[in-house]
PDB file of C-alpha atoms in Angstrom:
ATOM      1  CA  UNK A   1      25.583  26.529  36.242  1.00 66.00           C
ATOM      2  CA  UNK A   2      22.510  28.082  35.631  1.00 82.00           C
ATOM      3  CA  UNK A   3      21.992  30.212  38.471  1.00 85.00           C
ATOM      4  CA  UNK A   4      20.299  33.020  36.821  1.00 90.00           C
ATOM      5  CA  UNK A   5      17.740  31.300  35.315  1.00 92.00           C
ATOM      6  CA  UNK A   6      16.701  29.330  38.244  1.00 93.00           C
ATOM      7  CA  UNK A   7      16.261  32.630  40.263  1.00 93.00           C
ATOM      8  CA  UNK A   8      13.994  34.423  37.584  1.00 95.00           C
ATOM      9  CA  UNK A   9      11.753  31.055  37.624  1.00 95.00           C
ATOM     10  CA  UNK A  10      12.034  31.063  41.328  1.00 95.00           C
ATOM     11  CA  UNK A  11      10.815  34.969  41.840  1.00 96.00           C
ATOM     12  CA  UNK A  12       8.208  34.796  39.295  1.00 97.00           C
ATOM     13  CA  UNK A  13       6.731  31.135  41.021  1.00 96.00           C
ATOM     14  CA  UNK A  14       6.614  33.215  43.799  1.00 96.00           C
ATOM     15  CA  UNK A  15       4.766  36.170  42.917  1.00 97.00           C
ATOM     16  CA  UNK A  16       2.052  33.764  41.159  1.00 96.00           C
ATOM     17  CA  UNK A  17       1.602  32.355  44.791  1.00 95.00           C
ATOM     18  CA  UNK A  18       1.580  35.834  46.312  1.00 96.00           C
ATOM     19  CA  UNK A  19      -0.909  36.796  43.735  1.00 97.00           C
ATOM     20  CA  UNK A  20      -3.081  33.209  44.370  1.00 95.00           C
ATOM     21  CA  UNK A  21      -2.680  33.486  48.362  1.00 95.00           C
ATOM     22  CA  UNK A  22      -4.016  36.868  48.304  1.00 96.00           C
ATOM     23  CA  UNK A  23      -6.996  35.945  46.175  1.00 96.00           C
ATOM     24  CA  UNK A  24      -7.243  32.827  48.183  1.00 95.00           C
ATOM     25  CA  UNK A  25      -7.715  34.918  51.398  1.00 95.00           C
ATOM     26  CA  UNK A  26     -10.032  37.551  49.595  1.00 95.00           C
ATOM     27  CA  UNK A  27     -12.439  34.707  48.847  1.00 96.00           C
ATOM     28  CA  UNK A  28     -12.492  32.993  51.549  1.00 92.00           C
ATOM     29  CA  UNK A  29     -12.886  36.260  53.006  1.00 91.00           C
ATOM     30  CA  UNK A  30     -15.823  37.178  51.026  1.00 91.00           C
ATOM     31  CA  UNK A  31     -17.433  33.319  51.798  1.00 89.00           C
ATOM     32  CA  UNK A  32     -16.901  34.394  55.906  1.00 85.00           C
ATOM     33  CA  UNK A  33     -19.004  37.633  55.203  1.00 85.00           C
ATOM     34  CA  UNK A  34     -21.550  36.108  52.779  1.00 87.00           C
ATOM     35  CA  UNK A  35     -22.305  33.541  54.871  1.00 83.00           C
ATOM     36  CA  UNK A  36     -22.308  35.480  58.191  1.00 73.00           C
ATOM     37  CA  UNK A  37     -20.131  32.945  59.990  1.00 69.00           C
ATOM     38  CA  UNK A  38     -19.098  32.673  63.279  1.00 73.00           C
ATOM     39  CA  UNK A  39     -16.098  31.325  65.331  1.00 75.00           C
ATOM     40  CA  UNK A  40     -16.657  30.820  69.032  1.00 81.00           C
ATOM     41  CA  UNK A  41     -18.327  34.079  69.535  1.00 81.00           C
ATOM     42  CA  UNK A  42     -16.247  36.103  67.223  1.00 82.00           C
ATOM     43  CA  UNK A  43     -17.488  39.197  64.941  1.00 83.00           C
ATOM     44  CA  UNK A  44     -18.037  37.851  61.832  1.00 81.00           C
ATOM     45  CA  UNK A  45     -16.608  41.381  60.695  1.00 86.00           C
ATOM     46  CA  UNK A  46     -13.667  41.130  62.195  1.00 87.00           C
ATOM     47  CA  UNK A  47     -12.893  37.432  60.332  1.00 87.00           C
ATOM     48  CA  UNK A  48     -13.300  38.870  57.224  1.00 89.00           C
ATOM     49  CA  UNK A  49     -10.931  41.983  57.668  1.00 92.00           C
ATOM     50  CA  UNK A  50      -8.475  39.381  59.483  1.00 92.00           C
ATOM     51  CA  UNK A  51      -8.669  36.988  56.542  1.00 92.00           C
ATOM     52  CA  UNK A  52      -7.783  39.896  53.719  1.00 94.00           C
ATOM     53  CA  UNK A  53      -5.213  41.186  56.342  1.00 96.00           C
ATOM     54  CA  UNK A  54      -3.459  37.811  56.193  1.00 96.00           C
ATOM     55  CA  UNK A  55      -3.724  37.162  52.783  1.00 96.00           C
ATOM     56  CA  UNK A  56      -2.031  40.753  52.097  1.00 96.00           C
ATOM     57  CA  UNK A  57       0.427  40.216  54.804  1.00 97.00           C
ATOM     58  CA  UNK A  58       1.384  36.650  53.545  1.00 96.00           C
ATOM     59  CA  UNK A  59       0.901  37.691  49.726  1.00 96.00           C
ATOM     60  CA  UNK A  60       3.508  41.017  50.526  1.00 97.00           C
ATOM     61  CA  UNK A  61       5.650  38.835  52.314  1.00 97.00           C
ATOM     62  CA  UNK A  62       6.081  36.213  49.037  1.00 97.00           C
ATOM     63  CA  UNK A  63       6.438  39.150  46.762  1.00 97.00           C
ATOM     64  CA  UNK A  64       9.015  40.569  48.595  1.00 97.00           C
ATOM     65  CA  UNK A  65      10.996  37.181  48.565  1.00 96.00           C
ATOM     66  CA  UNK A  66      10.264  37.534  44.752  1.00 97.00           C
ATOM     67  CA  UNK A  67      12.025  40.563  44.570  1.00 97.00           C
ATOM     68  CA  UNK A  68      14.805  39.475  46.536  1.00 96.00           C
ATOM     69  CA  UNK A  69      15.675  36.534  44.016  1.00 95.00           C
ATOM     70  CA  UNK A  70      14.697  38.784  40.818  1.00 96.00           C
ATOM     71  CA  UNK A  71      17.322  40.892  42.459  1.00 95.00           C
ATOM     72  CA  UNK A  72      19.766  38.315  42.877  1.00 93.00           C
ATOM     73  CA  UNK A  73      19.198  36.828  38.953  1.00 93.00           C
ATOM     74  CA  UNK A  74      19.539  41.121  37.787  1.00 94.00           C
ATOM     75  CA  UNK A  75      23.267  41.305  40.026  1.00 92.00           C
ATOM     76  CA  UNK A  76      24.279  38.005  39.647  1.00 89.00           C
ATOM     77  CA  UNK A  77      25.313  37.754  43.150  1.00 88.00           C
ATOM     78  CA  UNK A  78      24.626  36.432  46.009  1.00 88.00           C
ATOM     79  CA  UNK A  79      21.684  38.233  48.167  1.00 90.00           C
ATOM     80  CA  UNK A  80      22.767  39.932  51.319  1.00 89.00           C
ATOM     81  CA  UNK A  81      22.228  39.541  54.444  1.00 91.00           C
ATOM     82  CA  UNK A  82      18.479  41.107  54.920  1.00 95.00           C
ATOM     83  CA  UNK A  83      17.496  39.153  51.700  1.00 93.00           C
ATOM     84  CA  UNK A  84      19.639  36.137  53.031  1.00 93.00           C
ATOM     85  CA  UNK A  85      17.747  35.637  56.082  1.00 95.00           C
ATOM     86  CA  UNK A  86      14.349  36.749  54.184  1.00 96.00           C
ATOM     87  CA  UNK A  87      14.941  33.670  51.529  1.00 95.00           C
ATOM     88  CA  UNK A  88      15.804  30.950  53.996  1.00 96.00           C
ATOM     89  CA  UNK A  89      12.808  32.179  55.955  1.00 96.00           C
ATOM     90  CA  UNK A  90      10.744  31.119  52.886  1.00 96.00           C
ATOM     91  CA  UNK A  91      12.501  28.052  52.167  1.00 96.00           C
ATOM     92  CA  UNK A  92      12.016  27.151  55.841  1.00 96.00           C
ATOM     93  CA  UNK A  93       7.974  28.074  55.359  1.00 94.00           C
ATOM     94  CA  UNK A  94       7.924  25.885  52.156  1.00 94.00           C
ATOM     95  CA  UNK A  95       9.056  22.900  53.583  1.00 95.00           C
ATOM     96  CA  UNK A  96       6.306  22.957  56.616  1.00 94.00           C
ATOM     97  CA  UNK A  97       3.887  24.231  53.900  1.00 92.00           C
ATOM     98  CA  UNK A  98       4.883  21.169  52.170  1.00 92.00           C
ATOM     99  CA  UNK A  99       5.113  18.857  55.177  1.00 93.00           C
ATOM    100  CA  UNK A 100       0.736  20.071  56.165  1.00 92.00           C
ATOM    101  CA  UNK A 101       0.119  19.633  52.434  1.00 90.00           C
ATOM    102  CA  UNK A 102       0.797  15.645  52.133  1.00 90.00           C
ATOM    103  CA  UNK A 103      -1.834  15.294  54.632  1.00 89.00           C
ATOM    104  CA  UNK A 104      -4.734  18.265  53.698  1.00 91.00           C
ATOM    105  CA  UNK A 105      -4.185  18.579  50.353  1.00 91.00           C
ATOM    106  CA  UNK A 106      -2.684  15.541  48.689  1.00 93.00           C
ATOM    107  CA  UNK A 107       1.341  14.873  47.084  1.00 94.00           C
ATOM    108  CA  UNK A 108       0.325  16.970  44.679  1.00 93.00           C
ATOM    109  CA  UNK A 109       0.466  20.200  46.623  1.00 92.00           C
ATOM    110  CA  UNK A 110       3.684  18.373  48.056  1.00 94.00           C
ATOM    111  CA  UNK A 111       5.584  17.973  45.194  1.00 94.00           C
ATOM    112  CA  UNK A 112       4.534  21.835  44.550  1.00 93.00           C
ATOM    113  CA  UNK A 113       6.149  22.943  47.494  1.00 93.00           C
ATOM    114  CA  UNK A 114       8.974  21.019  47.060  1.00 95.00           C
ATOM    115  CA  UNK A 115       9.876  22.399  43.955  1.00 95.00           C
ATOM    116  CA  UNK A 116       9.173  25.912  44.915  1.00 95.00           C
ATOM    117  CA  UNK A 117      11.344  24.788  48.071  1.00 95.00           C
ATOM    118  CA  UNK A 118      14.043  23.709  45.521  1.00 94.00           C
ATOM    119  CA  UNK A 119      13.826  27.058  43.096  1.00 94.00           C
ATOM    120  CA  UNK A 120      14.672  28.901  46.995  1.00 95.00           C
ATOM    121  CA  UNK A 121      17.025  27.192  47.883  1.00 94.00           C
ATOM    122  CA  UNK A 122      19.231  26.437  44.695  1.00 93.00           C
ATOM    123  CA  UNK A 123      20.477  29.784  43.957  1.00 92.00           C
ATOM    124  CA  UNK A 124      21.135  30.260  47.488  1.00 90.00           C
ATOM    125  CA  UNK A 125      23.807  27.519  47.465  1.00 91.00           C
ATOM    126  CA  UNK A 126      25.034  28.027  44.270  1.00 88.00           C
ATOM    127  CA  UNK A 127      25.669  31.952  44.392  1.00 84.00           C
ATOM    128  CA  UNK A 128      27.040  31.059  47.555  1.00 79.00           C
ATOM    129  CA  UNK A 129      29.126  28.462  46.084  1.00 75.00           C
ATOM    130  CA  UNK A 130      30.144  31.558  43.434  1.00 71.00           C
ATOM    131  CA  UNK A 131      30.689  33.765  45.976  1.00 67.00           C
ATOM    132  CA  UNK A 132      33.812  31.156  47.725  1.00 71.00           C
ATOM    133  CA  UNK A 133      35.063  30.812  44.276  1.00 71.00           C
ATOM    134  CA  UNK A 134      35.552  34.107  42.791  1.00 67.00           C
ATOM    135  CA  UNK A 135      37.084  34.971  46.488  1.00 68.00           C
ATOM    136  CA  UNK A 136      39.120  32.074  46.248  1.00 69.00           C
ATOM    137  CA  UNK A 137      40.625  33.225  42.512  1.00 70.00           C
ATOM    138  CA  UNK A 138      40.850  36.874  43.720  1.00 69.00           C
ATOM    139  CA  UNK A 139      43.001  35.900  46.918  1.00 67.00           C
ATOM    140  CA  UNK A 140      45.974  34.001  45.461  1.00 66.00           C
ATOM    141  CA  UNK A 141      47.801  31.041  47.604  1.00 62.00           C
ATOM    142  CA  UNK A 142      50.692  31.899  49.530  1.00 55.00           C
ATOM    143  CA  UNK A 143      53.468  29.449  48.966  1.00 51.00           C
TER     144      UNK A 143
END
């Protein structure tokens, strides 16, 4: 199976959306200041330094699932339990991603998220699925 490969394409998909959701933010951070907007009374200050907080937060947050899987493809095993929970977290966030994007965005932005949803979850199962096996052949059958 080609688990390996599916985790490299998976960790570097996701650090080109860490990368774009961070510049995202910045921008839309820089149109909040240039503009001098306002939300219901707030400092338009504090919007922009919330905005490039986010987008940091949420861009370190992707990169570090990035790792996790680039980690996983470099061992060949199945992540642990930190990175586990860490890549089902993203999986989880890719499918509502997905599930706001049909409406917002268009199937376009669906169908993105569903195969970055797919490149998350696939090695998951399948190193898994490696992990039963080679635990299976190393325990033999008592008769």
């Amino acid at each position: 199976m080609a688990r390996r490969p599916v985790a490299w394409v998976g960790a570097i998909v996701l650090l080109v959306e860490a990368v774009g959701i961070a510049l995202l933010n910045w921008f839309l951070g820089l149109v909040v200041d240039k503009q001098d907007m306002s939300l219901a009374g707030l400092d338009p200050h504090a919007m922009t330094v919330s905005t490039w907080i986010a987008g940091g937060l949420f861009g370190g947050y992707l990169a570090l699932c990035a790792i996790v899987l680039a980690r996983t493809a470099v061992r060949d095993r199945a992540p642990g339990t930190f990175g586990h929970i860490l890549l089902i977290s993203c999986a989880v966030l890719h499918a509502l991603l997905g599930a706001f994007c049909v409406g917002l965005v268009g199937w376009a932005a669906f169908a993105f998220m569903m195969v970055v949803l797919g490149l998350i979850v696939l090695p998951l199962v399948a190193y898994e699925r490696k992990a039963q096996q080679d635990a299976a052949v190393a325990v033999p059958q008592a008769a």
